[in-house]
XYZ file of C-alpha atoms in Angstrom:
727
model
C 84.443 224.351 143.202
C 85.936 225.407 140.005
C 89.456 224.436 141.123
C 88.197 221.127 142.548
C 86.549 220.359 139.244
C 89.777 221.034 137.383
C 91.676 218.789 139.797
C 89.235 215.954 139.207
C 89.477 216.429 135.455
C 93.249 216.315 135.712
C 93.227 213.100 137.763
C 90.890 211.364 135.330
C 93.006 212.411 132.366
C 96.133 211.132 134.141
C 94.504 207.782 134.837
C 93.394 207.473 131.217
C 96.910 208.225 130.082
C 98.382 205.648 132.497
C 95.931 202.922 131.510
C 96.466 203.650 127.835
C 100.226 203.505 128.313
C 99.986 200.213 130.217
C 97.853 198.666 127.490
C 100.263 199.863 124.846
C 103.189 198.391 126.781
C 101.433 195.015 127.271
C 100.317 194.825 123.666
C 103.817 195.733 122.548
C 105.365 193.091 124.824
C 102.976 190.400 123.539
C 103.712 191.313 119.972
C 107.451 191.282 120.358
C 109.025 188.022 119.129
C 112.725 188.146 119.676
C 115.315 185.478 118.879
C 118.590 184.848 120.561
C 120.217 181.361 119.882
C 116.904 180.179 118.337
C 114.789 181.191 121.274
C 111.029 181.249 120.545
C 108.294 182.503 122.819
C 104.595 181.887 122.574
C 101.822 183.199 124.783
C 100.088 180.498 126.775
C 97.410 182.776 128.347
C 96.027 186.228 127.857
C 97.547 187.424 131.115
C 100.993 186.887 132.601
C 100.994 184.811 135.757
C 103.919 184.117 138.031
C 102.720 181.054 139.959
C 103.779 178.164 137.473
C 105.386 175.442 139.600
C 106.724 173.085 136.847
C 106.717 172.211 133.175
C 107.226 168.750 131.553
C 107.626 167.513 127.952
C 105.821 164.469 126.593
C 109.190 162.793 125.881
C 112.647 163.197 127.434
C 114.623 161.701 124.541
C 114.000 161.139 120.860
C 115.801 159.575 117.903
C 114.856 161.002 114.557
C 116.036 160.821 110.989
C 117.102 163.934 109.131
C 113.948 165.735 108.015
C 111.604 163.676 110.216
C 109.746 166.486 112.078
C 108.080 165.956 115.430
C 105.705 167.958 117.616
C 106.822 168.249 121.267
C 104.106 168.865 123.832
C 104.524 170.779 127.140
C 102.496 170.009 130.284
C 102.144 172.973 132.783
C 101.553 172.477 136.491
C 99.314 173.384 138.081
C 96.835 172.935 135.298
C 94.982 176.040 134.135
C 97.835 178.405 134.972
C 98.625 180.790 132.151
C 102.182 181.427 131.019
C 104.264 182.056 127.964
C 106.599 179.300 126.660
C 109.957 179.907 125.156
C 111.521 177.138 122.974
C 115.201 176.854 122.195
C 117.733 174.391 120.719
C 121.251 173.865 121.951
C 122.298 173.477 118.303
C 119.843 174.675 115.718
C 122.148 173.403 112.949
C 121.380 169.873 114.144
C 117.791 170.308 115.365
C 115.715 173.486 115.036
C 112.533 174.210 116.973
C 109.750 176.665 116.208
C 107.652 178.755 118.614
C 105.136 175.919 119.015
C 107.648 173.165 119.842
C 107.827 171.473 116.425
C 111.367 170.134 115.878
C 113.099 169.659 112.550
C 116.181 167.345 112.464
C 118.751 168.812 110.061
C 122.071 167.037 110.503
C 123.477 163.938 112.182
C 124.283 164.706 115.777
C 122.611 165.517 119.101
C 120.852 168.645 120.329
C 118.891 169.487 123.457
C 115.507 171.152 123.040
C 114.474 173.363 126.034
C 111.083 174.804 126.878
C 110.935 177.685 129.440
C 107.968 179.303 131.150
C 107.695 183.018 131.755
C 108.695 182.522 135.390
C 111.786 180.439 134.494
C 110.591 176.822 134.853
C 112.195 174.541 132.185
C 112.013 171.051 130.643
C 114.395 169.366 128.181
C 114.360 166.706 125.464
C 117.553 165.243 124.067
C 117.213 164.622 120.338
C 119.629 162.335 118.571
C 119.617 162.734 114.785
C 120.519 159.885 112.384
C 120.544 159.831 108.613
C 117.270 159.177 106.833
C 117.047 155.581 105.474
C 117.999 154.772 101.906
C 115.581 151.857 101.822
C 113.030 149.942 103.833
C 112.210 146.227 103.786
C 109.498 144.099 105.324
C 110.192 140.723 106.920
C 107.885 139.070 104.362
C 106.796 140.047 100.877
C 103.643 137.917 100.905
C 101.565 135.942 103.355
C 98.375 133.918 103.424
C 96.194 134.366 106.494
C 92.825 133.221 107.715
C 90.073 135.733 108.452
C 90.771 137.243 111.877
C 94.322 135.902 112.118
C 96.279 139.086 112.943
C 99.960 139.399 112.167
C 102.700 141.888 113.052
C 104.792 143.021 110.100
C 108.391 143.919 110.855
C 110.536 146.516 109.113
C 114.248 146.752 108.397
C 115.923 150.004 107.303
C 119.444 151.019 106.356
C 121.880 150.603 109.228
C 122.474 153.691 111.433
C 119.431 155.477 110.044
C 116.146 156.536 111.616
C 112.574 157.106 110.494
C 108.924 156.915 111.419
C 106.628 154.691 109.405
C 103.300 155.346 107.733
C 101.210 152.221 107.049
C 98.400 151.782 104.541
C 96.268 149.068 102.916
C 95.141 148.901 99.293
C 91.815 147.551 100.570
C 91.145 147.948 104.275
C 87.868 146.043 103.876
C 89.936 142.928 103.169
C 93.010 143.643 105.324
C 93.402 146.588 107.675
C 96.709 147.761 109.186
C 97.351 149.901 112.265
C 100.027 152.551 112.883
C 102.479 149.907 114.088
C 102.138 147.509 111.141
C 99.762 144.989 112.704
C 97.456 143.580 110.036
C 93.926 142.226 110.542
C 92.445 140.023 107.776
C 88.727 140.740 107.456
C 87.378 139.135 104.282
C 88.418 136.592 101.658
C 90.464 138.335 98.998
C 93.827 140.018 98.472
C 95.192 143.363 99.626
C 98.610 145.030 99.512
C 100.049 146.537 102.696
C 102.511 149.426 102.164
C 104.974 150.894 104.668
C 106.493 154.311 103.910
C 109.380 156.120 105.616
C 109.267 159.854 106.322
C 111.527 160.429 103.327
C 109.390 158.407 100.904
C 111.033 154.963 100.830
C 108.477 152.139 100.583
C 108.063 148.370 100.911
C 105.012 146.198 100.221
C 103.500 142.906 101.362
C 100.750 141.096 99.467
C 98.266 139.520 101.868
C 95.984 136.762 100.619
C 93.050 136.079 102.926
C 91.287 132.701 103.201
C 88.486 131.514 105.421
C 89.319 130.425 108.944
C 89.292 126.614 109.398
C 86.253 124.703 110.630
C 88.435 122.058 112.262
C 92.004 120.954 112.905
C 93.448 117.437 113.183
C 96.802 116.028 114.256
C 98.534 113.200 112.385
C 98.348 111.037 115.531
C 96.099 110.885 118.598
C 98.536 109.071 120.888
C 102.297 108.774 120.907
C 104.911 106.800 122.830
C 108.363 108.381 123.122
C 111.523 107.929 125.101
C 112.905 110.733 127.273
C 114.680 113.205 124.986
C 113.325 111.704 121.760
C 111.824 114.730 120.016
C 108.972 114.448 117.545
C 107.403 116.810 115.009
C 103.589 116.885 114.836
C 101.770 117.497 111.580
C 98.449 119.305 111.321
C 95.562 119.120 108.861
C 92.895 121.816 108.576
C 89.765 122.274 106.483
C 90.537 122.516 102.768
C 91.048 126.026 101.357
C 91.388 127.622 104.796
C 94.319 129.164 106.641
C 95.446 129.677 110.216
C 98.377 129.985 112.579
C 98.729 127.465 115.353
C 99.180 127.912 119.095
C 100.716 124.895 120.819
C 100.516 123.995 124.500
C 101.260 121.115 126.867
C 99.185 120.046 129.848
C 102.463 119.383 131.662
C 105.562 120.935 130.146
C 107.668 119.261 132.819
C 106.848 115.911 131.187
C 106.525 116.993 127.544
C 107.262 120.468 126.238
C 106.175 121.749 122.837
C 107.548 124.631 120.786
C 105.721 127.115 118.571
C 105.995 124.779 115.591
C 104.620 121.634 117.215
C 107.912 119.927 118.021
C 107.675 118.045 121.308
C 110.481 117.182 123.725
C 109.800 114.389 126.231
C 111.454 115.268 129.560
C 110.279 112.875 132.231
C 108.417 109.555 132.534
C 104.705 110.259 132.598
C 101.851 111.443 130.388
C 100.998 114.855 128.984
C 98.425 116.105 126.507
C 99.604 118.299 123.635
C 97.000 120.717 122.274
C 97.087 122.641 119.024
C 94.721 125.593 118.639
C 93.856 127.616 115.537
C 93.554 131.387 115.667
C 89.767 130.977 115.690
C 89.694 128.498 118.551
C 89.521 125.059 116.867
C 91.562 122.449 118.738
C 93.063 118.962 118.430
C 94.894 116.910 121.073
C 97.476 114.136 121.312
C 98.244 112.150 124.445
C 101.989 111.585 124.760
C 103.250 108.833 127.027
C 106.918 109.084 127.951
C 109.149 106.121 128.808
C 112.809 105.937 129.736
C 115.426 106.034 126.994
C 117.079 102.650 126.290
C 120.322 101.571 127.944
C 121.364 99.536 124.896
C 120.354 98.386 121.398
C 120.985 95.099 119.583
C 120.409 93.853 116.030
C 118.965 90.471 115.060
C 122.262 89.714 113.323
C 125.764 91.156 113.477
C 126.871 89.759 110.102
C 125.079 89.046 106.855
C 126.058 87.808 103.408
C 123.748 88.863 100.605
C 123.667 88.956 96.821
C 123.609 92.185 94.864
C 120.028 93.464 94.960
C 118.870 91.002 97.649
C 117.118 93.349 100.091
C 117.015 92.393 103.765
C 115.177 93.731 106.818
C 117.298 94.285 109.926
C 115.514 94.294 113.290
C 116.599 96.279 116.348
C 115.921 95.371 119.994
C 116.211 97.714 122.986
C 116.061 97.483 126.784
C 112.699 96.358 128.157
C 110.210 99.108 129.097
C 112.164 101.751 127.180
C 111.452 103.536 123.974
C 113.367 105.197 121.129
C 113.364 106.045 117.445
C 116.153 104.650 115.308
C 118.596 106.363 112.965
C 120.110 104.025 110.350
C 123.309 104.609 108.387
C 125.755 102.779 106.105
C 129.534 103.094 106.076
C 129.346 102.843 102.282
C 125.941 103.387 100.729
C 127.394 102.628 97.303
C 127.830 99.020 98.443
C 124.873 98.689 100.830
C 122.208 101.336 101.360
C 119.757 101.338 104.268
C 116.440 103.150 104.613
C 114.857 104.798 107.653
C 113.270 101.506 108.723
C 116.390 99.365 108.592
C 115.799 97.722 105.231
C 119.150 97.298 103.525
C 119.754 96.977 99.779
C 123.042 95.468 98.541
C 124.207 97.370 95.474
C 127.736 96.281 94.622
C 130.182 93.513 95.537
C 132.067 94.555 98.665
C 131.587 95.082 102.398
C 129.792 97.789 104.362
C 128.784 98.262 107.996
C 125.200 99.156 108.837
C 124.740 101.102 112.080
C 121.567 101.674 114.062
C 121.565 104.495 116.613
C 118.993 105.335 119.281
C 117.979 108.921 119.961
C 120.181 108.887 123.054
C 123.280 107.621 121.280
C 123.260 103.844 121.848
C 124.463 101.922 118.765
C 124.640 98.451 117.218
C 126.307 97.342 113.992
C 125.946 94.685 111.300
C 128.738 93.865 108.863
C 127.274 93.075 105.435
C 129.248 91.203 102.799
C 127.847 91.570 99.301
C 128.410 88.886 96.665
C 127.256 88.710 93.071
C 123.713 87.614 92.267
C 123.383 84.012 91.082
C 122.935 83.420 87.365
C 121.229 80.080 87.966
C 119.966 77.681 90.600
C 120.185 73.895 90.346
C 118.200 71.251 92.202
C 119.645 67.929 93.320
C 116.635 66.192 91.743
C 114.322 67.135 88.911
C 111.875 64.229 89.324
C 110.577 62.404 92.389
C 108.093 59.586 92.869
C 106.545 59.451 96.338
C 103.854 57.432 97.995
C 101.117 59.319 99.801
C 102.520 60.444 103.142
C 106.107 60.093 101.987
C 108.722 62.828 102.343
C 111.914 63.740 100.546
C 114.507 66.491 100.790
C 115.834 68.176 97.674
C 118.794 70.536 97.778
C 119.335 73.710 95.774
C 122.743 75.052 94.821
C 123.922 78.268 93.198
C 127.252 79.113 91.537
C 130.335 79.707 93.665
C 130.924 83.296 94.871
C 127.260 84.154 94.515
C 124.605 84.452 97.193
C 120.831 84.407 97.393
C 117.978 83.678 99.702
C 115.816 80.861 98.320
C 112.043 80.588 98.312
C 110.155 77.337 97.712
C 106.677 76.800 96.316
C 104.354 74.087 95.035
C 101.826 74.571 92.265
C 99.570 71.953 93.905
C 99.968 72.039 97.675
C 97.170 69.522 98.092
C 99.261 66.975 96.152
C 102.763 67.838 97.375
C 103.751 70.568 99.814
C 107.233 71.967 100.393
C 108.698 73.824 103.385
C 111.238 76.652 103.456
C 114.122 74.158 103.489
C 113.082 72.147 100.440
C 111.503 69.207 102.278
C 108.600 67.779 100.277
C 105.581 66.000 101.766
C 103.327 63.919 99.497
C 99.631 64.382 100.340
C 97.449 62.996 97.575
C 97.725 61.220 94.233
C 98.696 63.361 91.285
C 101.510 65.463 89.884
C 102.874 68.668 91.442
C 105.744 70.913 90.485
C 108.078 72.129 93.232
C 109.919 75.336 92.333
C 112.838 77.024 94.020
C 113.427 80.683 93.234
C 116.362 83.005 93.925
C 115.707 86.602 94.906
C 116.652 87.712 91.382
C 114.210 85.380 89.644
C 116.318 82.346 88.742
C 114.329 79.158 89.123
C 114.648 75.403 89.053
C 111.885 72.837 89.357
C 111.257 69.258 90.342
C 108.250 67.273 89.161
C 106.778 65.170 91.957
C 104.562 62.220 91.051
C 102.541 61.027 94.011
C 101.421 57.405 93.512
C 103.116 54.036 93.173
C 104.894 53.986 89.779
C 107.767 56.011 88.421
C 106.320 56.290 84.926
C 103.290 58.528 84.487
C 100.852 57.211 81.937
C 99.102 59.589 79.606
C 95.403 60.271 80.184
C 92.899 58.329 78.147
C 90.729 59.989 75.554
C 86.979 59.704 75.451
C 87.198 56.741 73.096
C 90.035 54.993 74.847
C 93.302 54.346 73.080
C 91.986 54.236 69.541
C 91.882 57.348 67.371
C 88.384 58.355 66.404
C 87.582 60.202 63.178
C 85.582 63.366 63.338
C 83.247 64.256 60.543
C 84.187 67.457 58.755
C 81.153 67.386 56.515
C 79.906 70.871 55.879
C 83.181 72.612 56.649
C 83.349 73.732 53.042
C 80.265 75.802 53.675
C 81.333 76.945 57.135
C 84.918 77.913 56.642
C 86.283 79.405 59.845
C 84.283 77.128 62.128
C 85.626 77.522 65.686
C 85.966 74.799 68.282
C 87.603 74.775 71.705
C 88.334 77.549 74.175
C 91.803 76.836 75.575
C 95.140 78.013 74.164
C 97.679 75.358 73.177
C 100.621 76.853 75.067
C 98.536 77.291 78.185
C 97.713 73.593 78.178
C 101.357 72.637 77.762
C 102.626 75.173 80.271
C 104.859 76.922 77.712
C 105.676 80.611 78.024
C 104.422 82.339 74.869
C 107.247 84.890 74.885
C 109.798 82.088 75.146
C 108.109 80.188 72.330
C 108.033 83.163 69.934
C 111.592 84.134 70.836
C 112.728 80.591 70.180
C 111.108 80.665 66.752
C 113.052 83.770 65.748
C 116.343 83.246 67.563
C 116.980 79.518 67.762
C 119.592 79.770 65.000
C 121.295 82.860 66.429
C 124.641 81.146 67.107
C 125.902 79.831 63.794
C 129.191 78.622 65.300
C 127.505 76.101 67.557
C 126.258 73.279 65.389
C 124.657 71.523 68.348
C 122.454 74.507 69.081
C 120.354 74.126 65.976
C 117.347 71.949 65.507
C 118.576 69.040 63.470
C 116.442 67.120 60.973
C 117.755 63.743 59.846
C 116.628 62.254 56.556
C 117.563 58.649 55.948
C 121.010 58.874 57.537
C 122.276 56.172 55.228
C 120.943 57.770 52.072
C 122.612 60.134 49.605
C 121.362 63.260 51.322
C 121.403 62.086 54.918
C 122.624 64.742 57.248
C 121.835 67.476 59.722
C 119.791 70.323 58.272
C 119.806 73.693 59.972
C 116.753 75.935 60.171
C 115.375 78.131 58.883
C 117.887 78.256 56.015
C 118.088 74.512 55.371
C 121.870 74.618 54.960
C 123.556 71.247 55.202
C 126.115 71.454 57.986
C 127.109 67.851 58.467
C 126.500 64.526 56.739
C 125.934 61.215 58.381
C 125.211 62.860 61.732
C 121.533 63.140 62.313
C 120.269 63.028 65.916
C 116.820 64.374 66.635
C 117.973 66.072 69.821
C 120.920 68.116 71.015
C 122.365 68.370 74.498
C 120.526 71.596 75.215
C 117.007 70.374 74.550
C 116.584 66.779 75.543
C 117.598 63.203 74.929
C 115.016 61.629 72.647
C 117.015 60.096 69.798
C 115.101 58.202 67.116
C 116.083 55.510 64.706
C 114.223 56.890 61.736
C 113.471 60.055 59.865
C 112.154 63.132 61.646
C 109.320 64.268 59.487
C 106.850 67.118 59.877
C 105.182 65.952 63.067
C 108.506 65.386 64.781
C 109.677 68.816 63.738
C 106.706 70.569 65.381
C 107.023 68.279 68.400
C 110.657 69.266 68.783
C 109.911 73.026 68.563
C 107.348 72.670 71.344
C 109.661 70.366 73.302
C 112.504 72.914 73.122
C 110.183 75.759 74.132
C 108.986 73.705 77.077
C 112.609 73.214 78.155
C 113.305 76.929 77.998
C 110.034 77.670 79.825
C 111.128 75.555 82.777
C 109.154 72.491 81.691
C 109.293 69.138 83.447
C 110.367 65.845 81.962
C 110.273 62.195 82.927
C 111.655 59.023 81.436
C 109.910 56.528 79.203
C 109.191 52.908 80.036
C 112.035 51.290 78.138
C 113.960 53.968 76.270
C 116.475 54.379 79.051
C 116.414 58.169 78.913
C 115.535 60.299 81.923
C 114.048 63.373 80.243
C 112.561 62.068 77.037
C 108.902 62.466 77.940
C 107.537 65.960 78.585
C 104.526 66.034 80.879
C 102.575 68.808 82.525
C 101.209 68.668 86.046
C 97.801 67.832 84.605
C 99.194 64.939 82.572
C 99.225 66.668 79.177
C 102.019 65.767 76.746
C 103.115 67.201 73.420
C 101.115 65.273 70.802
C 102.393 63.510 67.709
C 100.794 62.261 64.496
C 99.622 58.700 64.806
C 100.824 57.463 61.463
C 104.417 58.256 62.334
C 104.452 57.767 66.082
C 103.163 54.248 65.674
C 106.010 53.488 63.355
C 109.731 53.834 63.793
C 109.478 57.360 65.149
C 108.261 57.174 68.736
C 109.292 60.018 70.988
C 107.651 58.781 74.139
C 108.187 55.052 74.255
C 111.451 54.517 72.395
C 110.093 52.195 69.754
C 107.020 50.754 68.089
C 106.990 47.730 70.386
C 106.501 50.029 73.377
C 103.597 52.101 72.061
C 101.709 53.031 75.246
C 99.724 56.210 74.769
C 97.438 57.946 72.268
C 99.267 61.287 72.188
C 97.910 62.110 68.753
C 96.857 65.550 67.661
C 93.233 64.559 67.153
C 92.837 63.074 70.626
C 94.802 65.919 72.154
C 92.556 68.572 70.564
C 89.394 66.904 71.795
C 90.546 66.011 75.279
C 92.004 69.434 76.170
C 89.454 71.504 74.271
C 92.141 73.266 72.238
C 91.030 76.464 70.505
C 91.131 75.914 66.702
C 89.553 77.066 63.454
C 88.556 74.946 60.424
C 88.962 76.062 56.800
C 88.137 74.299 53.550
C 91.018 75.867 51.621
C 94.180 77.874 52.114
C 92.924 81.169 50.747
C 89.988 81.244 53.112
C 92.413 80.613 55.932
C 94.733 83.454 54.835
C 91.809 85.839 54.382
C 90.262 85.011 57.740
C 92.458 87.258 59.889
C 92.810 84.362 62.327
C 96.456 83.478 61.720
C 99.197 84.802 64.035
C 102.886 84.017 64.052
C 103.530 80.719 65.800
C 100.097 79.198 65.206
C 100.249 75.545 64.195
C 98.559 74.519 60.941
C 97.309 70.948 60.420
C 96.520 69.835 56.852
C 94.385 66.783 56.192
C 94.141 65.122 52.806
C 91.080 63.013 53.621
C 89.186 65.637 55.595
C 89.435 63.807 58.892
C 91.285 64.961 62.011
C 92.231 61.354 62.656
C 95.477 60.739 60.806
C 95.193 58.052 58.192
C 97.339 59.240 55.303
C 101.102 59.690 55.123
C 100.621 62.878 53.123
C 98.857 64.735 55.932
C 101.064 67.593 57.085
C 101.797 69.934 59.986
C 103.843 73.110 60.246
C 104.191 76.452 62.058
C 102.771 79.647 60.589
C 105.702 82.069 60.158
C 103.978 85.135 58.740
C 103.837 88.507 60.402
C 100.153 88.907 59.564
C 97.284 86.604 58.725
C 97.598 87.068 54.985
C 101.254 85.972 54.712
C 101.640 82.671 52.888
C 104.546 81.396 55.037
C 105.005 78.059 56.736
C 108.004 76.816 58.726
C 107.944 73.072 58.349
C 109.876 69.925 57.505
C 109.583 68.384 54.029
C 110.718 64.956 52.891
C 109.690 64.222 49.327
C 111.105 61.504 47.125
C 110.796 60.562 43.477
C 112.141 57.336 42.054
C 113.730 56.601 45.420
C 115.651 59.865 45.398
C 115.122 62.751 47.770
C 113.894 65.735 45.761
C 113.096 68.089 48.619
C 113.972 67.915 52.258
C 115.110 69.971 55.199
C 113.419 72.428 57.493
C 112.138 75.216 55.291
C 110.184 78.442 55.382
C 108.059 78.241 52.253
C 104.555 78.954 51.111
C 101.913 76.856 52.884
C 102.028 73.443 51.205
C 101.423 69.797 51.997
C 103.655 66.786 51.580
C 101.623 65.749 48.561
C 98.121 65.786 47.229
C 95.603 68.505 47.942
C 94.540 69.333 51.473
C 90.806 69.509 51.928
C 90.885 70.528 55.591
C 93.054 73.161 57.292
C 92.973 73.333 61.091
C 94.599 76.351 62.765
C 95.635 75.688 66.368
C 95.684 78.890 68.423
C 98.473 79.473 70.911
């Protein structure tokens, strides 16, 4: 028993020693971490197993930048089997690996990372190492997006480098960004998206977020196109919103559409193009496709135009085809052409205009450009027609110039004119036919529809006799206004022409016939031709009332104040394109000025009835009452009455060019040879300046004469009535 007990004690002690030794060995083995060629081992389970069938890594290859660490992961089969893993690198100078599979790229090159189980199963990952980037850029630095309209940012780094990116948003409540750079706008506002490389290089994009649109519209709802004739749609969305568009075609075999809304017709038929916003709003356009044309023609193959005379070319294509046209000029400095075929001649010369269809068919027009006309002349300036009668008048322009001509009538109900200058008389009266060049040059013909060549003046309310008007009380009512119509408007005279004539009529001192001449007793000691406004005597014994530029109304006697004003208005009427007829017996074709309404330039009775008669050629042929008094009443001329000169100057009424009548007896009906008329020449109402004609004698000698600019004065005596005629 005693020996048996000892044996049992010995066995137990031996077993304790063996177990203790085994534990020590296992603990020692687990604690040992040895390295040979960067070999690392880690314990997968608390007990060594030998039944692992395979091991796999999460990736087989990897490209990394220097310093861009990465955690490899090993997958053991079957699952739940315990083993230890040993990690190693084929070149730890290029890529090192720690005991848990974390790799660290160190140098450009390639290394193979191997993981090995305790029973010898392995898996490998080839790691290629590039340099770390020196910089990073984003494809855009800013963008505006609608809420919910996602967008993928794209990065660019230094060539032959490698990195992984970290993305962040300055305000993820406005714009969030995922790990791949896809942004999602969430709320109206602005946020900055930042991308960062593993080695700290960064780039930023500012994202502005607007509301998503409530609607979308296309610029057209239907469209006709020829095969191959592309077209770019335009979209309109709700104001202050933003979106990106998705385009689609109901039949891309008939009409295709790209991502920007450009369509390409492919085959005859119909397709519907749809544009869709990121939030689902849509608009549609129905596109009908026809064949492309086989040919194109222009309405003319040659054209001759004046400089500046625009012209519209028209193109014609094969029936049941469709195209858009491209226009071009061989020399746009001579003739330019716009996108609709409207050509504009610019300089004398020749150019060829070409129209081209989308499929390459062409037509040409040769355009010769000539200078613009500086005038236009009519074959007749006066016509007398019976009602229903017709007449053709011709227009001509200077040689080597060119213009299209347009015709018009100021009273179509009296006389109408067609595009070729043929006039048709319709009712009794006077009409003015005007021809106009494209550059504004005009010529006119006065047409009297009735039975007689001569047009009689209209009668006044009291017939042919002048009627006095009472001016009693004007002394107490200085500035009394009568009439509503401007003088120049009644006579059809351009105000700008009239005022320019006043200032510039004596601009050419070398041309004696250009000036307004004033004869005074041609046979007397001071007879001669006085020039205005200086009154210099240019020539003696040569005293016509007219010159070749302004009419042919020569008189036999002196041209006094009334004739002077008449001649200023007559000359202005000429330069304004006025119309003139002959007198009954004077033998002159343009002596009598007459408007379409029958108005004529008035004269003062006391002189017109005598030797000076502008309209009839002599006292024996006195036919009309064209006196200032009758004229003022009949045409309701706007005028002001003043009892003395100072009141007139102080009134503020006077303007340059106004006509001032002065009456000695206080009556508008002329009855005294000392009544006077002149043109106010001041720059403001207070200037005491009158441009007029004076002829004063003493003891049968001329003491003052000539056309003068003086203070406002009469021919003699004291004026008791001043009448200012407004232009």
